[in-house]
XYZ file of N, CA and C in Angstrom:
798
model
N -6.621 -28.261 1.961
C -5.398 -27.473 2.147
C -4.214 -28.403 2.440
N -3.056 -28.067 1.889
C -1.858 -28.843 2.132
C -1.374 -28.620 3.556
N -0.604 -29.582 4.081
C -0.046 -29.456 5.411
C 1.091 -28.442 5.368
N 0.954 -27.341 6.119
C 1.918 -26.243 6.031
C 3.308 -26.678 6.490
N 3.376 -27.400 7.602
C 4.677 -27.795 8.134
C 5.425 -28.703 7.171
N 4.699 -29.695 6.625
C 5.333 -30.633 5.697
C 5.778 -29.931 4.420
N 4.948 -29.018 3.922
C 5.285 -28.289 2.705
C 6.513 -27.407 2.916
N 6.604 -26.794 4.099
C 7.748 -25.926 4.376
C 9.025 -26.743 4.515
N 8.960 -27.875 5.199
C 10.136 -28.745 5.325
C 10.611 -29.187 3.948
N 9.672 -29.524 3.072
C 10.031 -29.930 1.698
C 10.751 -28.797 0.971
N 10.238 -27.572 1.123
C 10.852 -26.435 0.465
C 12.256 -26.180 1.010
N 12.414 -26.258 2.324
C 13.734 -26.063 2.925
C 14.718 -27.121 2.445
N 14.250 -28.362 2.319
C 15.110 -29.443 1.823
C 15.519 -29.199 0.373
N 14.595 -28.706 -0.441
C 14.903 -28.407 -1.843
C 15.956 -27.319 -1.933
N 15.814 -26.286 -1.091
C 16.778 -25.189 -1.107
C 18.161 -25.674 -0.698
N 18.222 -26.487 0.341
C 19.506 -27.022 0.787
C 20.143 -27.888 -0.296
N 19.321 -28.644 -0.990
C 19.834 -29.513 -2.073
C 20.388 -28.681 -3.217
N 19.720 -27.578 -3.542
C 20.194 -26.719 -4.632
C 21.554 -26.102 -4.310
N 21.791 -25.809 -3.025
C 23.050 -25.173 -2.615
C 24.130 -26.188 -2.241
N 23.801 -27.470 -2.250
C 24.766 -28.511 -1.882
C 25.908 -28.575 -2.905
N 27.047 -29.151 -2.523
C 28.189 -29.235 -3.447
C 27.850 -29.889 -4.785
N 26.917 -30.811 -4.777
C 26.514 -31.462 -6.030
C 25.160 -30.933 -6.522
N 24.821 -29.714 -6.085
C 23.544 -29.124 -6.479
C 23.648 -28.314 -7.756
N 22.937 -27.204 -7.805
C 22.878 -26.374 -9.013
C 24.024 -25.359 -9.004
N 24.862 -25.324 -10.043
C 25.985 -24.367 -10.070
C 25.528 -22.913 -9.930
N 24.395 -22.561 -10.537
C 23.928 -21.174 -10.442
C 23.568 -20.836 -9.006
N 22.817 -21.716 -8.370
C 22.410 -21.462 -6.983
C 23.612 -21.440 -6.047
N 24.594 -22.277 -6.316
C 25.787 -22.304 -5.480
C 26.570 -20.993 -5.575
N 26.511 -20.346 -6.715
C 27.319 -19.146 -6.959
C 26.724 -17.880 -6.358
N 25.492 -17.927 -5.897
C 24.817 -16.717 -5.425
C 25.223 -16.356 -4.005
N 25.038 -15.058 -3.685
C 25.227 -14.588 -2.313
C 24.105 -13.602 -1.991
N 24.146 -13.010 -0.814
C 23.057 -12.117 -0.396
C 22.872 -10.955 -1.373
N 23.983 -10.388 -1.823
C 23.895 -9.221 -2.699
C 23.301 -9.577 -4.063
N 23.648 -10.746 -4.598
C 23.135 -11.099 -5.924
C 21.679 -11.530 -5.876
N 21.239 -12.048 -4.743
C 19.847 -12.499 -4.617
C 18.920 -11.348 -4.254
N 19.423 -10.312 -3.578
C 18.568 -9.205 -3.121
C 17.700 -8.599 -4.227
N 18.234 -8.357 -5.443
C 17.370 -7.791 -6.489
C 16.193 -8.689 -6.839
N 16.403 -10.004 -6.795
C 15.299 -10.927 -7.071
C 14.240 -10.847 -5.968
N 14.694 -10.656 -4.723
C 13.766 -10.533 -3.597
C 12.855 -9.327 -3.793
N 13.459 -8.205 -4.189
C 12.679 -6.991 -4.440
C 11.709 -7.206 -5.599
N 12.202 -7.817 -6.661
C 11.362 -8.064 -7.843
C 10.155 -8.928 -7.497
N 10.393 -9.972 -6.697
C 9.283 -10.870 -6.339
C 8.244 -10.148 -5.480
N 8.679 -9.239 -4.613
C 7.723 -8.478 -3.807
C 6.832 -7.628 -4.704
N 7.416 -7.017 -5.730
C 6.619 -6.219 -6.661
C 5.653 -7.100 -7.460
N 6.073 -8.306 -7.790
C 5.184 -9.196 -8.542
C 4.004 -9.647 -7.687
N 4.228 -9.780 -6.373
C 3.100 -10.057 -5.471
C 2.118 -8.892 -5.508
N 2.636 -7.672 -5.412
C 1.773 -6.489 -5.447
C 1.025 -6.395 -6.767
N 1.671 -6.763 -7.853
C 1.029 -6.705 -9.163
C -0.116 -7.714 -9.259
N 0.094 -8.911 -8.711
C -0.968 -9.919 -8.728
C -2.167 -9.458 -7.911
N -1.921 -8.761 -6.814
C -3.007 -8.231 -5.992
C -3.746 -7.130 -6.747
N -2.987 -6.271 -7.422
C -3.595 -5.150 -8.146
C -4.479 -5.614 -9.296
N -4.253 -6.817 -9.783
C -5.028 -7.311 -10.915
C -6.314 -7.997 -10.498
N -6.756 -7.814 -9.255
C -8.069 -8.429 -9.013
C -8.518 -8.640 -7.591
N -7.817 -9.316 -6.710
C -6.560 -10.013 -6.968
C -6.741 -11.267 -7.816
N -5.684 -11.622 -8.531
C -5.642 -12.850 -9.325
C -5.112 -13.935 -8.391
N -6.025 -14.709 -7.786
C -5.601 -15.625 -6.726
C -4.646 -16.724 -7.178
N -4.864 -17.398 -8.325
C -3.854 -18.376 -8.758
C -2.486 -17.737 -8.962
N -2.472 -16.544 -9.583
C -1.207 -15.851 -9.791
C -0.620 -15.388 -8.467
N -1.484 -14.927 -7.562
C -1.015 -14.479 -6.250
C -0.373 -15.628 -5.486
N -0.979 -16.791 -5.519
C -0.402 -17.960 -4.854
C 0.979 -18.266 -5.412
N 1.106 -18.207 -6.729
C 2.377 -18.482 -7.380
C 3.433 -17.453 -6.977
N 3.052 -16.169 -6.981
C 4.003 -15.113 -6.648
C 4.388 -15.140 -5.170
N 3.441 -15.463 -4.301
C 3.775 -15.596 -2.882
C 4.764 -16.737 -2.666
N 4.608 -17.800 -3.451
C 5.576 -18.892 -3.383
C 6.964 -18.432 -3.781
N 7.041 -17.633 -4.845
C 8.339 -17.094 -5.278
C 8.953 -16.219 -4.188
N 8.106 -15.411 -3.528
C 8.614 -14.532 -2.472
C 9.076 -15.347 -1.265
N 8.314 -16.371 -0.903
C 8.716 -17.238 0.201
C 10.052 -17.909 -0.107
N 10.235 -18.304 -1.350
C 11.489 -18.940 -1.734
C 12.667 -17.990 -1.524
N 12.447 -16.703 -1.733
C 13.504 -15.728 -1.490
C 13.900 -15.713 -0.011
N 12.916 -15.766 0.876
C 13.203 -15.806 2.310
C 13.991 -17.075 2.648
N 13.538 -18.187 2.090
C 14.213 -19.466 2.322
C 15.648 -19.417 1.798
N 15.831 -18.774 0.640
C 17.159 -18.669 0.027
C 18.114 -17.914 0.955
N 17.679 -16.741 1.428
C 18.535 -15.952 2.323
C 18.820 -16.714 3.621
N 17.817 -17.379 4.139
C 18.005 -18.133 5.381
C 18.993 -19.275 5.183
N 18.944 -19.936 4.037
C 19.876 -21.022 3.757
C 21.313 -20.505 3.689
N 21.508 -19.378 3.016
C 22.862 -18.821 2.925
C 23.369 -18.399 4.302
N 22.478 -17.838 5.123
C 22.872 -17.450 6.473
C 23.216 -18.676 7.316
N 22.479 -19.748 7.121
C 22.740 -20.990 7.843
C 24.105 -21.548 7.469
N 24.426 -21.495 6.183
C 25.735 -21.980 5.718
C 26.879 -21.167 6.334
N 26.600 -19.880 6.600
C 27.610 -19.017 7.207
C 27.633 -19.132 8.725
N 26.770 -19.988 9.297
C 26.719 -20.175 10.735
C 26.085 -19.022 11.487
N 25.217 -18.250 10.792
C 24.606 -17.069 11.400
C 23.213 -17.353 11.960
N 22.320 -17.814 11.131
C 20.961 -18.165 11.552
C 20.333 -19.014 10.458
N 19.197 -19.624 10.789
C 18.472 -20.419 9.820
C 17.022 -19.957 9.720
N 16.238 -20.691 8.956
C 14.846 -20.296 8.759
C 14.074 -20.290 10.073
N 14.361 -21.244 10.946
C 13.645 -21.306 12.229
C 13.862 -20.031 13.038
N 15.076 -19.502 13.024
C 15.361 -18.278 13.757
C 14.627 -17.086 13.141
N 14.552 -17.063 11.808
C 13.815 -16.002 11.129
C 12.349 -16.015 11.571
N 11.757 -17.226 11.566
C 10.351 -17.356 11.962
C 10.157 -16.987 13.428
N 11.092 -17.371 14.270
C 10.993 -17.058 15.696
C 11.075 -15.561 15.952
N 11.999 -14.908 15.272
C 12.178 -13.458 15.459
C 10.924 -12.691 15.056
N 10.325 -13.049 13.923
C 9.137 -12.299 13.491
C 7.940 -12.629 14.371
N 7.840 -13.874 14.833
C 6.739 -14.222 15.743
C 6.858 -13.452 17.055
N 8.078 -13.404 17.597
C 8.300 -12.649 18.838
C 7.987 -11.169 18.643
N 8.388 -10.635 17.487
C 8.158 -9.221 17.212
C 6.663 -8.915 17.135
N 5.894 -9.785 16.470
C 4.452 -9.558 16.352
C 3.765 -9.620 17.713
N 4.202 -10.528 18.561
C 3.633 -10.602 19.910
C 3.981 -9.345 20.703
N 5.232 -8.899 20.564
C 5.685 -7.706 21.293
C 4.934 -6.459 20.826
N 4.648 -6.386 19.539
C 3.998 -5.197 18.992
C 2.477 -5.241 19.096
N 1.913 -6.343 19.594
C 0.461 -6.445 19.743
C 0.089 -6.862 21.174
N 0.478 -6.067 22.158
C 0.136 -6.423 23.542
C -1.358 -6.382 23.810
N -2.101 -5.680 22.967
C -3.559 -5.630 23.137
C -4.209 -6.936 22.684
N -3.459 -7.772 21.976
C -3.964 -9.080 21.538
C -3.368 -10.197 22.371
N -2.036 -10.138 22.587
C -1.341 -11.228 23.270
C -0.987 -10.909 24.715
N -1.286 -9.703 25.165
C -0.954 -9.319 26.526
C -2.128 -8.706 27.248
N -1.831 -7.795 28.158
C -2.854 -7.213 29.017
C -3.233 -5.788 28.624
N -2.655 -5.276 27.556
C -2.952 -3.897 27.152
C -4.397 -3.756 26.711
N -4.903 -2.530 26.828
C -6.289 -2.266 26.436
C -6.458 -2.406 24.928
N -7.689 -2.669 24.522
C -7.992 -2.786 23.098
C -7.664 -1.486 22.370
N -7.280 -1.588 21.091
C -6.895 -0.417 20.307
C -7.688 -0.374 19.015
N -7.995 0.857 18.569
C -8.516 1.003 17.221
C -7.329 1.134 16.272
N -7.598 1.312 14.977
C -6.530 1.341 13.986
C -5.560 2.482 14.255
N -6.086 3.671 14.572
C -5.225 4.832 14.812
C -4.322 4.606 16.015
N -4.896 4.062 17.082
C -4.107 3.819 18.283
C -3.034 2.766 18.035
N -3.373 1.747 17.231
C -2.389 0.714 16.925
C -1.251 1.283 16.087
N -1.585 2.140 15.119
C -0.535 2.758 14.303
C 0.413 3.563 15.181
N -0.142 4.330 16.107
C 0.680 5.136 17.008
C 1.555 4.260 17.887
N 0.967 3.232 18.482
C 1.723 2.337 19.352
C 2.795 1.592 18.576
N 2.462 1.222 17.335
C 3.417 0.509 16.469
C 4.655 1.373 16.253
N 4.457 2.659 15.983
C 5.582 3.553 15.738
C 6.415 3.743 17.000
N 5.763 3.842 18.141
C 6.488 3.972 19.407
C 7.359 2.741 19.641
N 6.805 1.561 19.384
C 7.550 0.324 19.580
C 8.733 0.249 18.617
N 8.500 0.642 17.362
C 9.587 0.602 16.379
C 10.700 1.575 16.755
N 10.331 2.735 17.300
C 11.346 3.692 17.743
C 12.183 3.097 18.868
N 11.532 2.388 19.771
C 12.264 1.751 20.866
C 13.210 0.685 20.333
N 12.753 -0.065 19.338
C 13.598 -1.103 18.741
C 14.788 -0.489 18.013
N 14.561 0.654 17.332
C 15.675 1.320 16.656
C 16.688 1.838 17.674
N 16.188 2.363 18.784
C 17.086 2.853 19.831
C 17.930 1.717 20.398
N 17.308 0.547 20.543
C 18.036 -0.614 21.059
C 19.136 -1.047 20.097
N 18.940 -0.753 18.820
C 19.966 -1.075 17.806
C 20.934 0.089 17.617
N 20.854 1.088 18.490
C 21.726 2.276 18.426
C 21.517 3.062 17.146
N 20.292 3.029 16.603
C 19.948 3.854 15.450
C 19.342 5.142 15.997
N 20.146 6.170 16.078
C 19.761 7.400 16.756
C 19.327 8.444 15.736
N 18.260 9.156 16.047
C 17.787 10.226 15.182
C 16.413 9.922 14.616
N 15.670 10.970 14.351
C 14.299 10.823 13.864
C 14.234 10.028 12.570
N 15.203 10.219 11.700
C 15.173 9.588 10.373
C 15.989 8.305 10.304
N 16.497 7.828 11.421
C 17.337 6.633 11.415
C 16.552 5.398 11.013
N 17.215 4.522 10.281
C 16.641 3.213 9.983
C 15.718 3.143 8.796
N 15.578 4.227 8.025
C 14.767 4.158 6.802
C 15.670 3.629 5.694
N 15.418 2.431 5.180
C 16.358 1.809 4.234
C 16.602 2.664 2.991
N 17.870 2.829 2.633
C 18.222 3.614 1.454
C 17.825 2.922 0.161
N 17.583 1.614 0.223
C 17.257 0.853 -0.982
C 15.765 0.859 -1.323
N 14.938 1.490 -0.493
C 13.516 1.586 -0.816
C 13.327 2.373 -2.107
N 12.215 2.122 -2.845
C 11.889 3.003 -3.966
C 11.844 4.446 -3.485
N 12.312 5.369 -4.320
C 12.510 6.745 -3.880
C 11.231 7.382 -3.338
N 10.093 7.137 -3.998
C 8.850 7.741 -3.518
C 8.467 7.190 -2.144
N 8.616 5.885 -1.985
C 8.285 5.257 -0.705
C 9.210 5.746 0.399
N 10.501 5.863 0.090
C 11.444 6.340 1.110
C 11.159 7.796 1.462
N 10.830 8.595 0.443
C 10.480 9.982 0.714
C 9.281 10.089 1.631
N 8.275 9.228 1.412
C 7.086 9.227 2.249
C 7.427 8.865 3.695
N 8.269 7.846 3.866
C 8.644 7.434 5.214
C 9.451 8.520 5.923
N 10.371 9.156 5.200
C 11.156 10.233 5.801
C 10.250 11.392 6.222
N 9.317 11.755 5.345
C 8.414 12.867 5.653
C 7.514 12.537 6.839
N 7.046 11.300 6.926
C 6.201 10.905 8.060
C 6.980 10.981 9.364
N 8.243 10.545 9.329
C 9.065 10.616 10.533
C 9.220 12.061 10.979
N 9.545 12.949 10.031
C 9.738 14.357 10.372
C 8.451 14.980 10.892
N 7.324 14.589 10.286
C 6.034 15.144 10.698
C 5.691 14.744 12.133
N 6.129 13.563 12.566
C 5.806 13.113 13.919
C 6.438 13.989 14.991
N 7.513 14.705 14.635
C 8.140 15.594 15.612
C 7.812 17.059 15.309
N 6.795 17.268 14.455
C 6.293 18.615 14.224
C 6.846 19.343 13.030
N 7.754 18.719 12.255
C 8.324 19.371 11.080
C 7.430 19.047 9.885
N 6.425 19.904 9.658
C 5.399 19.574 8.674
C 4.664 20.837 8.234
N 4.015 20.763 7.078
C 3.121 21.827 6.632
C 1.796 21.715 7.390
N 1.094 22.823 7.575
C -0.158 22.762 8.343
C -1.297 22.071 7.609
N -1.300 22.136 6.243
C -2.416 21.568 5.491
C -1.992 21.372 4.036
N -2.809 20.660 3.222
C -2.447 20.436 1.816
C -2.266 21.727 1.023
N -3.040 22.759 1.363
C -2.904 24.025 0.651
C -1.508 24.601 0.784
N -0.928 24.478 1.966
C 0.425 24.985 2.181
C 1.438 24.191 1.364
N 1.178 22.898 1.189
C 2.075 22.083 0.360
C 1.966 22.513 -1.098
N 0.768 22.813 -1.549
C 0.594 23.298 -2.922
C 1.337 24.619 -3.123
N 1.313 25.487 -2.121
C 2.070 26.732 -2.208
C 3.560 26.435 -2.376
N 4.055 25.449 -1.624
C 5.463 25.065 -1.729
C 5.749 24.477 -3.104
N 4.792 23.726 -3.637
C 4.961 23.143 -4.964
C 5.127 24.244 -6.014
N 4.314 25.300 -5.914
C 4.422 26.428 -6.843
C 5.776 27.113 -6.693
N 6.243 27.225 -5.464
C 7.557 27.836 -5.212
C 8.671 27.023 -5.859
N 8.602 25.694 -5.694
C 9.632 24.834 -6.277
C 9.560 24.836 -7.802
N 8.347 24.884 -8.352
C 8.193 24.942 -9.807
C 8.806 26.227 -10.355
N 8.640 27.325 -9.635
C 9.227 28.600 -10.058
C 10.747 28.528 -10.016
N 11.292 27.855 -9.011
C 12.744 27.716 -8.917
C 13.284 26.871 -10.068
N 12.550 25.830 -10.437
C 12.966 25.020 -11.586
C 12.894 25.841 -12.867
N 11.826 26.587 -13.032
C 11.679 27.414 -14.234
C 12.849 28.404 -14.360
N 13.291 28.927 -13.225
C 14.408 29.868 -13.241
C 15.711 29.207 -13.665
N 15.816 27.891 -13.458
C 17.031 27.171 -13.813
C 17.055 26.712 -15.273
N 15.912 26.748 -15.953
C 15.852 26.213 -17.317
C 16.807 26.909 -18.289
N 16.912 28.249 -18.307
C 17.787 28.885 -19.293
C 19.259 28.506 -19.151
N 19.721 28.264 -17.936
C 21.148 27.995 -17.709
C 21.568 26.620 -18.205
N 20.620 25.699 -18.335
C 20.906 24.346 -18.805
C 21.942 23.628 -17.927
N 21.935 23.943 -16.633
C 22.821 23.268 -15.683
C 22.079 22.023 -15.182
N 22.484 20.864 -15.693
C 21.739 19.633 -15.405
C 21.748 19.284 -13.918
N 22.846 19.538 -13.242
C 22.904 19.206 -11.817
C 21.899 20.041 -11.027
N 21.824 21.345 -11.326
C 20.882 22.213 -10.609
C 19.446 21.874 -10.991
N 19.231 21.560 -12.268
C 17.883 21.176 -12.696
C 17.449 19.886 -12.015
N 18.370 18.918 -11.932
C 18.055 17.655 -11.256
C 17.717 17.901 -9.791
N 18.439 18.818 -9.160
C 18.178 19.151 -7.765
C 16.775 19.726 -7.596
N 16.388 20.617 -8.508
C 15.058 21.237 -8.417
C 13.946 20.243 -8.746
N 14.184 19.358 -9.710
C 13.186 18.326 -10.025
C 13.007 17.402 -8.819
N 14.124 17.065 -8.159
C 14.027 16.253 -6.941
C 13.197 16.928 -5.872
N 13.376 18.242 -5.719
C 12.570 18.986 -4.749
C 11.079 18.899 -5.098
N 10.768 18.998 -6.394
C 9.372 18.891 -6.826
C 8.785 17.532 -6.458
N 9.542 16.477 -6.726
C 9.080 15.133 -6.370
C 8.818 15.026 -4.879
N 9.743 15.564 -4.077
C 9.600 15.423 -2.630
C 8.383 16.189 -2.123
N 8.142 17.365 -2.693
C 6.944 18.113 -2.285
C 5.686 17.359 -2.690
N 5.693 16.743 -3.887
C 4.530 15.959 -4.323
C 4.288 14.766 -3.396
N 5.368 14.133 -2.939
C 5.226 13.047 -1.965
C 4.516 13.558 -0.718
N 4.892 14.741 -0.265
C 4.271 15.308 0.925
C 2.826 15.720 0.675
N 2.531 16.176 -0.535
C 1.141 16.495 -0.862
C 0.282 15.237 -0.779
N 0.787 14.139 -1.329
C 0.063 12.870 -1.232
C -0.127 12.470 0.225
N 0.923 12.636 1.027
C 0.837 12.276 2.454
C -0.230 13.095 3.157
N -0.267 14.413 2.892
C -1.246 15.266 3.559
C -2.673 14.938 3.118
N -2.819 14.363 1.926
C -4.138 13.961 1.438
C -4.451 12.504 1.791
N -3.560 11.890 2.604
C -3.714 10.494 3.017
C -3.731 9.566 1.805
N -2.834 9.825 0.859
C -2.680 9.008 -0.332
C -1.273 8.427 -0.357
N -1.126 7.296 -1.021
C 0.190 6.687 -1.182
C 0.779 7.138 -2.513
N 1.942 7.829 -2.524
C 2.480 8.347 -3.778
C 2.840 7.269 -4.784
N 3.320 6.112 -4.305
C 3.623 5.016 -5.230
C 2.365 4.570 -5.958
N 1.264 4.449 -5.219
C 0.004 4.037 -5.829
C -0.492 5.094 -6.801
N -0.365 6.363 -6.417
C -0.801 7.444 -7.309
C -0.043 7.390 -8.630
N 1.272 7.243 -8.548
C 2.074 7.213 -9.772
C 1.822 5.935 -10.558
N 1.649 4.817 -9.853
C 1.356 3.558 -10.549
C 0.042 3.661 -11.315
N -0.964 4.259 -10.685
C -2.254 4.434 -11.348
C -2.142 5.398 -12.524
N -1.334 6.444 -12.356
C -1.132 7.396 -13.451
C -0.423 6.724 -14.624
N 0.556 5.862 -14.318
C 1.230 5.111 -15.378
C 0.251 4.234 -16.137
N -0.607 3.547 -15.380
C -1.591 2.659 -16.015
C -2.568 3.454 -16.871
N -2.972 4.627 -16.387
C -3.885 5.467 -17.155
C -3.231 5.948 -18.446
N -1.969 6.375 -18.339
C -1.261 6.829 -19.540
C -1.125 5.683 -20.546
N -0.759 4.519 -20.034
C -0.594 3.352 -20.917
C -1.909 3.020 -21.625
N -3.009 3.016 -20.863
C -4.316 2.698 -21.434
C -4.710 3.713 -22.494
N -4.524 4.979 -22.180
C -4.940 6.021 -23.121
C -4.052 6.061 -24.359
N -2.746 5.881 -24.167
C -1.867 5.924 -25.334
C -2.113 4.733 -26.255
N -2.392 3.570 -25.665
C -2.740 2.408 -26.487
C -3.996 2.691 -27.303
N -4.965 3.377 -26.679
C -6.195 3.723 -27.397
C -5.912 4.730 -28.510
N -4.987 5.654 -28.264
C -4.593 6.613 -29.305
C -4.001 5.877 -30.499
N -3.116 4.936 -30.225
C -2.497 4.168 -31.309
C -3.545 3.407 -32.119
N -4.528 2.826 -31.417
C -5.576 2.083 -32.127
C -6.420 3.022 -32.982
N -6.726 4.196 -32.445
C -7.524 5.160 -33.200
C -6.780 5.627 -34.446
N -5.495 5.878 -34.309
C -4.702 6.302 -35.468
C -4.551 5.168 -36.476
N -4.389 3.944 -35.964
C -4.268 2.801 -36.866
C -5.530 2.610 -37.690
N -6.696 2.907 -37.087
C -7.963 2.792 -37.817
C -8.023 3.778 -38.981
N -7.222 4.850 -38.880
C -7.151 5.831 -39.961
C -5.958 5.576 -40.880
N -5.279 4.436 -40.655
C -4.128 4.091 -41.483
C -2.885 4.879 -41.145
N -2.792 5.374 -39.882
C -1.653 6.189 -39.484
C -0.881 5.511 -38.353
N 0.434 5.762 -38.328
C 1.283 5.372 -37.208
C 1.559 6.624 -36.379
N 1.738 6.493 -35.070
C 1.953 7.678 -34.238
C 3.106 8.562 -34.717
N 4.204 7.937 -35.101
C 5.367 8.719 -35.508
C 5.098 9.547 -36.759
N 4.151 9.077 -37.572
C 3.847 9.786 -38.829
C 2.657 10.724 -38.689
N 1.846 10.539 -37.653
C 0.609 11.312 -37.529
C 0.870 12.756 -37.126
N 1.924 12.972 -36.330
C 2.215 14.317 -35.854
C 1.574 14.582 -34.503
N 2.136 15.552 -33.797
C 1.677 15.851 -32.446
C 0.227 16.322 -32.424
N -0.176 17.143 -33.386
C -1.536 17.675 -33.387
C -2.568 16.559 -33.492
N -2.331 15.609 -34.390
C -3.266 14.487 -34.561
C -3.281 13.603 -33.319
N -2.097 13.363 -32.719
C -2.042 12.537 -31.515
C -2.757 13.218 -30.351
N -2.596 14.531 -30.222
C -3.278 15.261 -29.154
C -4.791 15.223 -29.337
N -5.239 15.343 -30.593
C -6.675 15.274 -30.856
C -7.223 13.900 -30.494
N -6.478 12.863 -30.838
C -6.900 11.501 -30.498
C -6.887 11.296 -28.986
N -5.890 11.892 -28.321
C -5.782 11.786 -26.853
C -6.999 12.413 -26.181
N -7.355 13.594 -26.624
C -8.510 14.273 -26.043
C -9.795 13.498 -26.318
N -9.891 12.856 -27.488
C -11.070 12.041 -27.809
C -11.163 10.842 -26.872
N -10.015 10.221 -26.572
C -9.982 9.083 -25.646
C -10.424 9.527 -24.254
N -9.940 10.694 -23.799
C -10.330 11.201 -22.484
C -11.844 11.455 -22.423
N -12.383 12.051 -23.479
C -13.829 12.311 -23.482
C -14.616 11.012 -23.454
N -14.126 10.008 -24.184
C -14.804 8.707 -24.204
C -14.782 8.066 -22.823
N -13.652 8.150 -22.139
C -13.540 7.560 -20.802
C -14.478 8.249 -19.808
N -14.685 9.536 -20.015
C -15.547 10.291 -19.104
C -17.015 10.197 -19.487
N -17.289 9.486 -20.582
C -18.677 9.359 -21.027
C -19.224 10.578 -21.701
N -18.295 11.434 -22.208
C -18.717 12.641 -22.891
C -18.878 12.373 -24.383
N -19.721 13.138 -25.010
C -19.963 12.945 -26.445
C -18.760 13.377 -27.253
């Protein structure tokens, strides 16, 4: 294994050199706002490498890219006289110690459920210290919509604003679907968008009540659709057909054949 301290110092030096007056013009031109999208992208690429196996060589590479994003933001903050990488590391280390008194302090041992509960209590106290008042305060607006919806719903549920069970959420889903159906004839896009948003939010809550992650559910559904549609295209190509020319009936028949094959049905 490489020496972590030496490797990190080397990386910090490289970042400082890139931002130096005689460094890279592209790196010099960046600011927090322009780099933020890359930070988000790199986090997703880490998740993708994990989902693929995990693919450890790829995961190592992607984690390096993500670490570089942290170093980049810290360097820009240092140039502005705000903080540096050392302060970032200190703050997160202090936070982890504060949030794990059962490990670093005298608190009693906790199971996973107890730790989750204590973690939320500690985070609420930290939000209060930052004058973030209200049950829903501090949920970043830049999160992916499904993830933010899940966090908002969990916050509301902690104070009792929740459905009693998944069946009740399904009832709400049917209600929202009926409201959307009622809006279809009018062709009012704003009202339709509002009703579709309600459907998404109820689905997020259904996933929450089933102890599922909605982002993962949709990601898996995307992968399933991609896999099956690719198989449909291959099946049609074997018959000398392109999807656009085959027609909906032929594509649906091929789709159902792919589903039966995946399920091991004749």
